[in-house]
CSV table of C-alpha atoms and ligand atoms in Angstrom, one decimal:
chain,number,residue,atom,x,y,z
H,1,MET,CA,136.1,-65.5,37.8
H,2,GLY,CA,137.3,-61.9,38.1
H,3,GLU,CA,140.5,-61.5,39.9
H,4,TRP,CA,142.1,-64.1,42.1
H,5,PRO,CA,142.4,-64.1,44.7
H,6,GLY,CA,139.3,-61.5,45.7
H,7,PRO,CA,139.6,-58.8,47.9
H,8,LYS,CA,138.2,-60.1,50.8
H,9,SER,CA,140.5,-63.8,50.4
H,10,ARG,CA,143.4,-61.7,50.0
H,11,GLU,CA,142.7,-59.3,52.8
H,12,LEU,CA,141.9,-62.9,54.5
H,13,GLU,CA,145.2,-63.8,53.5
H,14,LYS,CA,147.1,-61.3,55.5
H,15,GLU,CA,145.5,-61.7,58.6
H,16,ARG,CA,146.0,-65.4,58.5
H,17,GLU,CA,149.8,-65.3,58.5
H,18,ARG,CA,149.5,-62.8,61.0
H,19,TYR,CA,147.9,-64.8,63.3
H,20,LEU,CA,147.8,-68.4,62.2
H,21,PRO,CA,150.6,-71.0,62.4
H,22,ARG,CA,152.0,-72.1,59.4
H,23,GLY,CA,151.8,-75.8,59.6
H,24,MET,CA,148.0,-74.8,60.0
H,25,SER,CA,147.6,-74.4,55.8
H,26,SER,CA,144.9,-74.6,53.4
H,27,THR,CA,145.1,-76.0,49.7
H,28,MET,CA,142.6,-72.8,48.2
H,29,PRO,CA,144.2,-69.3,48.9
H,30,VAL,CA,140.8,-68.6,49.1
H,31,PHE,CA,138.3,-68.2,52.2
H,32,ALA,CA,135.0,-70.3,52.5
H,33,ALA,CA,131.6,-68.3,53.1
H,34,SER,CA,128.4,-70.7,52.0
H,35,GLY,CA,128.0,-73.8,50.3
H,36,ALA,CA,124.7,-75.8,49.2
H,37,GLY,CA,125.2,-79.1,47.4
H,38,ALA,CA,128.1,-79.7,45.8
H,39,THR,CA,129.1,-75.8,45.5
H,40,LEU,CA,130.7,-73.5,47.6
H,41,THR,CA,131.2,-70.0,47.1
H,42,ASP,CA,134.2,-67.4,48.8
H,43,VAL,CA,134.2,-64.3,50.7
H,44,ASP,CA,134.3,-62.9,47.2
H,45,GLY,CA,131.2,-64.5,46.1
H,46,ASN,CA,133.3,-66.8,43.7
H,47,PRO,CA,131.4,-70.5,43.5
H,48,TYR,CA,133.2,-73.8,42.5
H,49,ILE,CA,131.8,-77.0,42.3
H,50,ASP,CA,133.2,-79.1,45.0
H,51,PHE,CA,135.8,-82.2,44.2
H,52,ALA,CA,136.8,-82.2,47.8
H,53,THR,CA,133.7,-81.7,49.9
H,54,GLY,CA,135.8,-80.7,52.9
H,55,ILE,CA,137.9,-84.1,52.4
H,56,SER,CA,135.4,-86.5,52.2
H,57,VAL,CA,133.0,-85.0,54.9
H,58,MET,CA,129.8,-83.8,53.1
H,59,ASN,CA,129.0,-87.0,51.1
H,60,VAL,CA,125.5,-85.9,51.2
H,61,GLY,CA,126.0,-82.4,50.3
H,62,HIS,CA,126.6,-79.0,52.0
H,63,SER,CA,123.5,-77.5,53.6
H,64,HIS,CA,121.5,-80.8,53.2
H,65,PRO,CA,117.9,-79.9,53.9
H,66,ARG,CA,117.5,-82.8,56.0
H,67,VAL,CA,121.2,-82.6,58.0
H,68,VAL,CA,120.6,-78.4,58.8
H,69,GLU,CA,117.0,-79.2,60.3
H,70,ALA,CA,117.8,-82.1,62.3
H,71,ILE,CA,120.4,-79.9,63.6
H,72,THR,CA,118.5,-77.1,64.0
H,73,LYS,CA,115.8,-78.6,66.1
H,74,GLN,CA,118.4,-80.5,68.0
H,75,ALA,CA,120.7,-77.4,68.9
H,76,LEU,CA,117.0,-75.4,69.9
H,77,ARG,CA,116.6,-78.5,72.6
H,78,LEU,CA,119.8,-79.5,73.8
H,79,VAL,CA,123.5,-79.0,72.7
H,80,HIS,CA,125.2,-80.2,75.2
H,81,SER,CA,124.8,-82.6,79.1
H,82,GLY,CA,127.8,-83.9,78.4
H,83,ALA,CA,128.1,-87.2,77.7
H,84,PRO,CA,130.1,-88.8,80.9
H,85,VAL,CA,127.3,-86.7,83.3
H,86,MET,CA,123.7,-87.0,82.1
H,87,MET,CA,123.7,-88.6,78.4
H,88,PRO,CA,122.1,-87.1,75.6
H,89,GLU,CA,119.2,-89.4,73.7
H,90,ALA,CA,120.7,-89.1,70.4
H,91,TYR,CA,124.0,-90.7,71.6
H,92,VAL,CA,122.0,-94.0,72.7
H,93,ARG,CA,120.5,-93.6,69.2
H,94,LEU,CA,123.2,-93.2,67.0
H,95,ALA,CA,125.0,-96.1,68.8
H,96,ARG,CA,121.7,-98.4,67.6
H,97,ARG,CA,122.0,-97.2,64.9
H,98,LEU,CA,125.9,-97.0,64.0
H,99,CYS,CA,126.0,-100.9,65.4
H,100,GLU,CA,122.8,-101.6,63.1
H,101,ILE,CA,124.3,-100.7,59.7
H,102,THR,CA,128.0,-101.8,60.2
H,103,PRO,CA,128.9,-104.7,58.6
H,104,GLY,CA,129.5,-108.3,61.2
H,105,ALA,CA,127.0,-110.5,62.0
H,106,PHE,CA,127.5,-109.9,65.4
H,107,ALA,CA,126.7,-108.2,68.3
H,108,LYS,CA,128.5,-104.5,68.4
H,109,LYS,CA,128.3,-101.4,70.5
H,110,ALA,CA,129.5,-97.9,69.3
H,111,LEU,CA,131.4,-95.8,71.3
H,112,LEU,CA,131.4,-92.0,70.2
H,113,LEU,CA,134.1,-89.1,69.5
H,114,ASN,CA,134.9,-85.8,68.5
H,115,SER,CA,137.1,-87.0,65.2
H,116,GLY,CA,139.0,-89.5,63.3
H,117,ALA,CA,142.3,-89.4,64.9
H,118,GLU,CA,140.2,-89.4,68.5
H,119,ALA,CA,138.6,-92.3,67.1
H,120,ILE,CA,141.5,-94.1,66.3
H,121,GLU,CA,143.2,-93.2,69.3
H,122,ASN,CA,140.2,-94.9,71.0
H,123,ALA,CA,140.3,-97.9,69.4
H,124,ILE,CA,143.6,-98.9,69.8
H,125,LYS,CA,142.6,-98.2,73.7
H,126,VAL,CA,139.9,-100.9,73.6
H,127,VAL,CA,141.9,-103.7,71.6
H,128,ARG,CA,145.2,-103.3,74.0
H,129,GLN,CA,142.6,-103.7,76.9
H,130,ALA,CA,140.5,-106.7,75.6
H,131,THR,CA,143.6,-108.2,74.7
H,132,GLY,CA,146.0,-107.0,77.3
H,133,ARG,CA,148.3,-107.1,74.0
H,134,PRO,CA,150.9,-104.3,73.3
H,135,ALA,CA,152.0,-103.7,70.2
H,136,VAL,CA,149.5,-102.6,66.7
H,137,ILE,CA,150.3,-103.1,63.1
H,138,SER,CA,149.8,-100.7,60.5
H,139,PHE,CA,150.8,-100.1,56.6
H,140,HIS,CA,153.1,-98.2,54.5
H,141,ASN,CA,151.3,-95.0,52.2
H,142,SER,CA,148.9,-95.3,55.4
H,143,PHE,CA,146.8,-92.3,56.9
H,144,HIS,CA,145.4,-92.2,60.3
H,145,GLY,CA,145.3,-88.9,62.0
H,146,ARG,CA,147.4,-86.1,63.7
H,147,THR,CA,147.8,-87.0,67.4
H,148,LEU,CA,150.7,-88.9,68.8
H,149,MET,CA,149.2,-92.5,68.3
H,150,SER,CA,147.7,-92.0,65.1
H,151,MET,CA,150.6,-90.3,63.6
H,152,THR,CA,152.7,-92.9,65.1
H,153,LEU,CA,150.6,-95.2,63.2
H,154,THR,CA,150.5,-93.5,59.6
H,155,GLY,CA,152.7,-94.5,57.1
H,156,LYS,CA,154.2,-91.3,55.4
H,157,VAL,CA,156.4,-89.4,57.2
H,158,SER,CA,156.2,-85.6,55.1
H,159,PRO,CA,154.9,-83.4,56.5
H,160,TYR,CA,152.6,-85.3,58.9
H,161,ARG,CA,155.7,-87.1,60.7
H,162,GLN,CA,158.2,-85.1,60.2
H,163,ASN,CA,160.3,-83.8,63.4
H,164,PHE,CA,156.8,-85.0,65.7
H,165,GLY,CA,158.7,-87.7,67.4
H,166,PRO,CA,159.5,-89.7,69.6
H,167,TRP,CA,156.7,-92.2,68.4
H,168,ALA,CA,154.2,-94.1,70.6
H,169,PRO,CA,156.1,-97.7,71.3
H,170,GLU,CA,155.5,-101.1,70.0
H,171,ILE,CA,154.0,-99.8,66.4
H,172,TYR,CA,155.4,-102.4,63.7
H,173,GLN,CA,154.4,-101.3,59.7
H,174,VAL,CA,154.7,-103.6,56.2
H,175,PRO,CA,153.4,-102.7,53.0
H,176,TYR,CA,150.2,-102.3,51.5
H,177,PRO,CA,149.7,-103.4,48.4
H,178,TYR,CA,149.9,-100.5,45.9
H,179,GLU,CA,149.6,-102.0,42.4
H,180,TYR,CA,151.2,-99.3,40.5
H,181,ARG,CA,153.7,-99.1,42.7
H,182,ARG,CA,154.3,-103.0,43.0
H,183,PRO,CA,158.5,-104.3,43.4
H,184,ALA,CA,159.9,-105.1,40.2
H,185,GLY,CA,158.9,-108.6,39.3
H,186,MET,CA,156.0,-108.9,41.2
H,187,SER,CA,152.8,-110.3,39.8
H,188,ALA,CA,150.1,-108.1,40.1
H,189,GLU,CA,148.0,-111.5,41.2
H,190,SER,CA,150.5,-112.2,43.8
H,191,LEU,CA,150.7,-108.8,45.5
H,192,GLY,CA,147.5,-109.0,47.8
H,193,GLY,CA,149.3,-112.4,49.5
H,194,ALA,CA,152.2,-110.8,49.1
H,195,CYS,CA,151.5,-108.1,51.8
H,196,VAL,CA,149.7,-110.6,54.0
H,197,GLU,CA,152.1,-112.8,53.8
H,198,ALA,CA,155.0,-109.7,55.3
H,199,VAL,CA,152.9,-109.7,58.3
H,200,ARG,CA,153.5,-113.9,59.6
H,201,GLN,CA,157.0,-112.8,58.7
H,202,LEU,CA,156.8,-109.6,60.9
H,203,PHE,CA,155.6,-112.4,63.6
H,204,LYS,CA,159.1,-114.1,63.2
H,205,THR,CA,161.3,-111.1,63.1
H,206,THR,CA,160.3,-108.7,64.9
H,207,VAL,CA,157.1,-109.3,67.3
H,208,SER,CA,155.2,-112.2,67.8
H,209,ALA,CA,152.0,-112.1,67.0
H,210,ASP,CA,150.5,-113.3,70.6
H,211,ARG,CA,152.2,-110.0,71.5
H,212,VAL,CA,149.7,-107.6,68.9
H,213,ALA,CA,146.5,-105.9,69.7
H,214,GLY,CA,145.2,-105.8,66.6
H,215,ILE,CA,146.1,-104.8,62.5
H,216,LEU,CA,144.6,-101.7,61.4
H,217,VAL,CA,144.1,-101.1,58.1
H,218,GLU,CA,142.0,-98.6,55.0
H,219,PRO,CA,139.8,-100.8,52.7
H,220,VAL,CA,141.5,-98.1,50.5
H,221,GLN,CA,144.3,-95.8,51.2
H,222,GLY,CA,142.9,-92.2,51.3
H,223,GLU,CA,145.5,-89.8,52.1
H,224,GLY,CA,148.0,-92.6,50.3
H,225,GLY,CA,146.8,-92.0,47.6
H,226,PHE,CA,143.0,-93.9,46.4
H,227,VAL,CA,145.4,-97.0,46.2
H,228,VAL,CA,142.3,-100.0,45.8
H,229,PRO,CA,144.5,-103.4,47.3
H,230,PRO,CA,143.7,-106.5,45.2
H,231,PRO,CA,140.8,-108.5,45.7
H,232,ASP,CA,142.5,-111.1,47.9
H,233,PHE,CA,144.3,-108.8,50.1
H,234,LEU,CA,141.6,-108.0,53.0
H,235,PRO,CA,140.1,-111.6,53.4
H,236,GLY,CA,143.7,-112.2,52.9
H,237,LEU,CA,144.6,-110.1,56.6
H,238,ARG,CA,140.8,-111.2,57.7
H,239,LYS,CA,142.0,-114.7,57.8
H,240,LEU,CA,145.3,-114.1,59.3
H,241,CYS,CA,143.6,-112.4,62.3
H,242,THR,CA,141.0,-115.1,62.8
H,243,GLU,CA,144.2,-117.4,63.0
H,244,TYR,CA,145.8,-115.8,65.1
H,245,GLN,CA,142.6,-114.3,67.1
H,246,ILE,CA,144.3,-110.6,66.6
H,247,PRO,CA,141.2,-107.8,66.5
H,248,LEU,CA,141.4,-106.9,62.6
H,249,ILE,CA,140.3,-102.8,62.7
H,250,ALA,CA,139.0,-101.0,59.6
H,251,ASP,CA,139.8,-97.6,59.3
H,252,GLU,CA,136.8,-95.9,57.3
H,253,VAL,CA,137.1,-92.7,58.2
H,254,GLN,CA,137.5,-91.3,54.6
H,255,THR,CA,135.9,-94.4,52.9
H,256,GLY,CA,133.1,-95.3,54.8
H,257,PHE,CA,129.1,-93.8,54.1
H,258,GLY,CA,128.5,-94.6,51.0
H,259,ARG,CA,131.8,-93.2,49.5
H,260,THR,CA,132.9,-96.1,47.4
H,261,GLY,CA,129.6,-97.7,46.3
H,262,THR,CA,128.5,-99.4,49.5
H,263,MET,CA,128.2,-98.3,52.9
H,264,PHE,CA,131.5,-99.2,53.9
H,265,ALA,CA,134.3,-100.7,51.8
H,266,VAL,CA,135.2,-103.8,53.2
H,267,GLU,CA,131.7,-104.2,52.5
H,268,HIS,CA,132.9,-105.0,48.4
H,269,SER,CA,135.0,-108.0,50.2
H,270,SER,CA,132.8,-109.3,52.4
H,271,THR,CA,135.7,-108.8,55.4
H,272,GLU,CA,133.9,-108.4,58.5
H,273,PRO,CA,136.0,-106.4,61.0
H,274,ASP,CA,136.3,-106.2,64.4
H,275,LEU,CA,136.2,-103.1,65.3
H,276,ILE,CA,135.2,-100.1,62.3
H,277,VAL,CA,136.6,-96.4,63.3
H,278,LEU,CA,134.1,-93.7,61.3
H,279,ALA,CA,134.3,-89.9,61.2
H,280,LYS,CA,134.3,-87.4,58.3
H,281,SER,CA,130.9,-87.8,56.4
H,282,LEU,CA,129.2,-89.4,59.7
H,283,GLY,CA,128.5,-85.7,61.3
H,284,GLY,CA,127.6,-83.9,57.9
H,285,GLY,CA,129.8,-81.3,58.8
H,286,LEU,CA,129.8,-81.5,62.5
H,287,PRO,CA,133.1,-82.9,64.7
H,288,LEU,CA,132.1,-86.7,64.9
H,289,GLY,CA,133.9,-89.9,65.1
H,290,ALA,CA,133.0,-93.0,65.9
H,291,VAL,CA,134.5,-96.7,66.8
H,292,VAL,CA,131.8,-99.7,66.5
H,293,GLY,CA,132.9,-102.5,67.2
H,294,ARG,CA,132.4,-106.7,69.1
H,295,SER,CA,130.8,-106.0,72.1
H,296,GLU,CA,133.2,-108.7,73.6
H,297,LEU,CA,136.1,-106.1,73.3
H,298,MET,CA,134.2,-102.6,73.5
H,299,ASP,CA,133.0,-103.8,77.0
H,300,ALA,CA,136.3,-105.1,78.0
H,301,THR,CA,137.6,-101.6,79.5
H,302,ASN,CA,136.1,-100.7,83.1
H,303,PRO,CA,133.7,-97.6,83.2
H,304,GLY,CA,134.9,-94.4,83.1
H,305,GLY,CA,137.9,-95.6,80.6
H,306,LEU,CA,136.3,-94.4,77.4
H,307,GLY,CA,134.8,-90.8,76.6
H,308,GLY,CA,135.3,-87.3,76.2
H,309,THR,CA,133.9,-84.5,77.4
H,310,PHE,CA,132.5,-83.6,73.8
H,311,GLY,CA,132.5,-87.0,72.3
H,312,GLY,CA,128.5,-87.7,71.3
H,313,ASN,CA,127.9,-84.0,71.5
H,314,PRO,CA,123.7,-84.2,70.9
H,315,VAL,CA,124.0,-81.9,67.1
H,316,ALA,CA,126.7,-84.5,66.2
H,317,CYS,CA,124.5,-86.9,66.6
H,318,ALA,CA,121.5,-86.0,65.5
H,319,ALA,CA,123.0,-84.1,62.3
H,320,ALA,CA,124.9,-88.1,62.0
H,321,LEU,CA,121.0,-89.8,62.3
H,322,ALA,CA,119.3,-87.5,59.6
H,323,VAL,CA,123.0,-88.7,57.3
H,324,ILE,CA,121.9,-91.6,57.5
H,325,ASP,CA,119.2,-91.2,56.8
H,326,VAL,CA,119.6,-89.5,53.6
H,327,LEU,CA,122.4,-92.0,52.4
H,328,LEU,CA,119.8,-94.6,52.8
H,329,ASP,CA,116.1,-93.0,51.4
H,330,GLU,CA,118.1,-91.3,48.4
H,331,ARG,CA,120.3,-94.6,47.8
H,332,LEU,CA,123.6,-92.4,47.6
H,333,PRO,CA,126.3,-95.2,47.2
H,334,ALA,CA,124.8,-96.6,44.5
H,335,ARG,CA,124.5,-93.4,42.8
H,336,ALA,CA,128.6,-93.3,43.7
H,337,THR,CA,129.3,-96.0,41.8
H,338,ARG,CA,127.2,-94.5,38.8
H,339,LEU,CA,128.8,-91.0,39.4
H,340,GLY,CA,132.4,-92.8,39.3
H,341,GLU,CA,131.8,-94.8,36.6
H,342,ARG,CA,130.9,-91.4,34.5
H,343,ALA,CA,134.0,-90.2,35.9
H,344,LEU,CA,136.3,-92.8,35.6
H,345,ALA,CA,135.2,-93.7,31.9
H,346,ARG,CA,136.1,-89.9,31.3
H,347,MET,CA,139.2,-90.3,32.8
H,348,ARG,CA,140.3,-93.0,31.3
H,349,GLY,CA,139.4,-91.7,27.9
H,350,TRP,CA,142.1,-89.4,28.3
H,351,MET,CA,144.8,-91.3,28.9
H,352,GLU,CA,145.6,-91.1,24.8
H,353,ARG,CA,145.6,-87.4,25.1
H,354,PHE,CA,147.8,-86.7,28.0
H,355,PRO,CA,151.0,-88.7,28.6
H,356,ILE,CA,151.1,-87.4,32.3
H,357,ILE,CA,148.9,-89.8,33.1
H,358,GLY,CA,150.0,-92.6,34.6
H,359,GLU,CA,146.9,-94.5,35.9
H,360,VAL,CA,143.5,-93.7,36.7
H,361,ARG,CA,141.8,-96.0,39.7
H,362,GLY,CA,138.9,-95.8,42.0
H,363,VAL,CA,136.1,-97.4,43.2
H,364,GLY,CA,132.6,-95.6,43.3
H,365,ALA,CA,132.7,-92.0,43.7
H,366,MET,CA,136.6,-92.2,45.3
H,367,ILE,CA,138.4,-91.8,42.3
H,368,ALA,CA,141.9,-90.7,41.3
H,369,MET,CA,144.8,-89.8,38.4
H,370,GLU,CA,148.2,-90.7,38.9
H,371,LEU,CA,150.8,-88.3,37.6
H,372,VAL,CA,154.0,-89.1,35.9
H,373,THR,CA,156.7,-87.0,34.1
H,374,ASP,CA,157.0,-90.9,32.0
H,375,ARG,CA,154.9,-93.6,31.8
H,376,ALA,CA,157.8,-96.1,31.8
H,377,SER,CA,159.9,-95.0,35.1
H,378,ARG,CA,156.7,-94.0,36.8
H,379,GLU,CA,158.6,-90.2,37.9
H,380,PRO,CA,156.2,-88.6,40.3
H,381,ALA,CA,155.3,-85.6,38.6
H,382,SER,CA,154.3,-83.6,41.8
H,383,ALA,CA,155.6,-80.4,40.4
H,384,ARG,CA,152.6,-80.7,37.7
H,385,THR,CA,150.1,-82.2,39.7
H,386,ASN,CA,150.4,-78.8,41.6
H,387,GLU,CA,149.8,-76.9,38.7
H,388,VAL,CA,147.1,-79.1,37.8
H,389,LEU,CA,145.4,-78.1,41.1
H,390,HIS,CA,146.3,-74.1,40.7
H,391,PHE,CA,144.4,-73.7,37.4
H,392,CYS,CA,140.9,-75.8,38.6
H,393,HIS,CA,141.5,-73.8,41.7
H,394,ALA,CA,141.4,-70.8,39.8
H,395,HIS,CA,139.0,-71.9,37.6
H,396,GLY,CA,136.4,-72.5,40.0
H,397,LEU,CA,137.0,-75.9,41.2
H,398,VAL,CA,138.0,-77.3,44.6
H,399,LEU,CA,140.3,-80.1,43.5
H,400,LEU,CA,142.3,-82.4,46.4
H,401,LYS,CA,146.3,-84.3,45.8
H,402,ALA,CA,147.1,-87.3,47.6
H,403,GLY,CA,149.7,-90.0,47.6
H,404,LEU,CA,153.1,-90.4,49.2
H,405,TYR,CA,154.7,-87.9,46.4
H,406,ASP,CA,152.0,-85.8,46.1
H,407,ASN,CA,151.5,-86.9,42.8
H,408,VAL,CA,147.7,-88.0,43.3
H,409,ILE,CA,144.8,-86.1,41.9
H,410,ARG,CA,141.5,-87.4,43.9
H,411,LEU,CA,138.0,-86.8,43.4
H,412,LEU,CA,135.4,-86.5,46.2
H,413,PHE,CA,132.8,-84.8,45.1
H,414,PRO,CA,129.3,-85.2,46.9
H,415,LEU,CA,127.5,-88.3,46.3
H,416,VAL,CA,124.5,-85.8,45.5
H,417,ILE,CA,126.5,-83.9,42.7
H,418,ALA,CA,123.9,-83.8,39.1
H,419,GLU,CA,125.4,-84.8,36.4
H,420,GLN,CA,126.2,-81.7,34.7
H,421,GLU,CA,127.9,-80.3,37.7
H,422,LEU,CA,129.9,-83.5,37.5
H,423,ASP,CA,131.0,-83.2,33.9
H,424,ARG,CA,131.9,-79.3,34.0
H,425,GLY,CA,133.6,-80.5,37.1
H,426,LEU,CA,135.8,-82.4,34.7
H,427,ASP,CA,136.0,-80.7,31.9
H,428,ILE,CA,138.0,-77.8,34.0
H,429,LEU,CA,140.2,-80.3,34.7
H,430,GLU,CA,140.3,-81.8,31.4
H,431,GLU,CA,141.5,-78.3,30.5
H,432,ALA,CA,144.0,-78.1,33.3
H,433,LEU,CA,145.6,-81.1,31.9
H,434,SER,CA,145.8,-79.4,28.5
H,435,SER,CA,146.9,-76.3,29.8
H,436,VAL,CA,150.3,-78.2,31.1
H,437,SER,CA,150.8,-80.3,28.8
H,438,ALA,CA,150.9,-78.2,26.2
J,1,PLP,C1,141.8,-93.1,56.4
J,1,PLP,C2,141.2,-91.5,57.7
J,1,PLP,N1,142.0,-91.7,58.4
J,1,PLP,C3,142.1,-91.0,59.6
J,1,PLP,C4,141.9,-89.5,59.5
J,1,PLP,C5,141.7,-88.7,61.0
J,1,PLP,O1,140.7,-88.2,61.3
J,1,PLP,P1,140.3,-86.6,61.5
J,1,PLP,O2,141.2,-85.3,60.5
J,1,PLP,O3,139.2,-86.4,62.2
J,1,PLP,O4,141.4,-86.4,63.3
J,1,PLP,C6,141.7,-89.1,58.1
J,1,PLP,C7,141.6,-88.2,57.7
J,1,PLP,O5,141.8,-87.5,56.6
J,1,PLP,C8,141.8,-90.4,57.5
J,1,PLP,O6,141.5,-90.2,56.0
């Protein structure tokens, strides 16, 4: 790569500073021009291996021919009719497909929206309507979106909640089982159970169970730093929800569509949520979210109570139907497992050479490493994390951080990435770690 950022990106950066609010920031200082498979190219023609997939959106890769064809065909036929006016055919077809492929051996229905946050909002509307109860429980270190309700449910202050209050009422948060940062003296084995117990405690101290409309949980925390809960956590939560007849809502916005090695992450623990919230990779790059769940919950709202102008747009639905076919036909969830194992093994091998790596963790192709200044104290190495990212960006790798302390490097490569591309991306990351460790 020559001068970086290139001249066109530098020019656009000036325009951006002039015309965009500061709050709308980007990780990379360059501007995207095109994408194909696992490669993104910026406006100056610089190529990058994409380990971010637009935050877990392009699981099937950039411009997958089958997705592009589906989008094109649909756009030539119908771009918008408005689901509340004359529902497009593709809406119904996709709703059926989502009901078929999501876990849960019971009758389901699906509602389509435009984003993850909007889908979260609607999941809360559905469970409040169905239960007649006001309260919702979510977890520390979670991320559910940037609208008022989804932001209130989010368990990280800076930057998502900072100065954006007052918050929506009746939201309560409890700890998520974060093994690497568990309370001193607590064993890893008891952590999952302790976090379920914290919900029971909340029922005693703060809000009684019969006031709770739903418990919202990420099966693996995404923005929180790819925190994989212990195996007993989700089943424990499921059991508690069944006991108190509280709907369990799984936020699979980041974990869904093959990312973790199964179509949906709850499948790893055979947990059947009552509602599943979807977005990101669902639309193959077009804005689309969904709430899929038990028919009796989804049907509680009167006609007109759910929906919106754009939700279930036919072009986005056509893309989603193609995405689902591609994931299944190309067996991408299984590929996620294989690629993830390859990356995990290599990254675990780095731990001997780079003391800055505190932990390498992940499931399927949702892999991360937490950087620390010292392995004993586990003090987050947030500044060094930025240095690693900067090195990677400047050397042709799109990479993101995450975590409560912004010290987690997360890998979200497309599930179609070739092994050599994956290895080349990991080479760059390894060079970055060498450079900041020198
Ligand atoms: C787990 C989870 N839920 C919800 C959202 C919000 O999705 P969106 O940005 O489409 O509103 C995100 C986005 O990162 C997410 O990771």
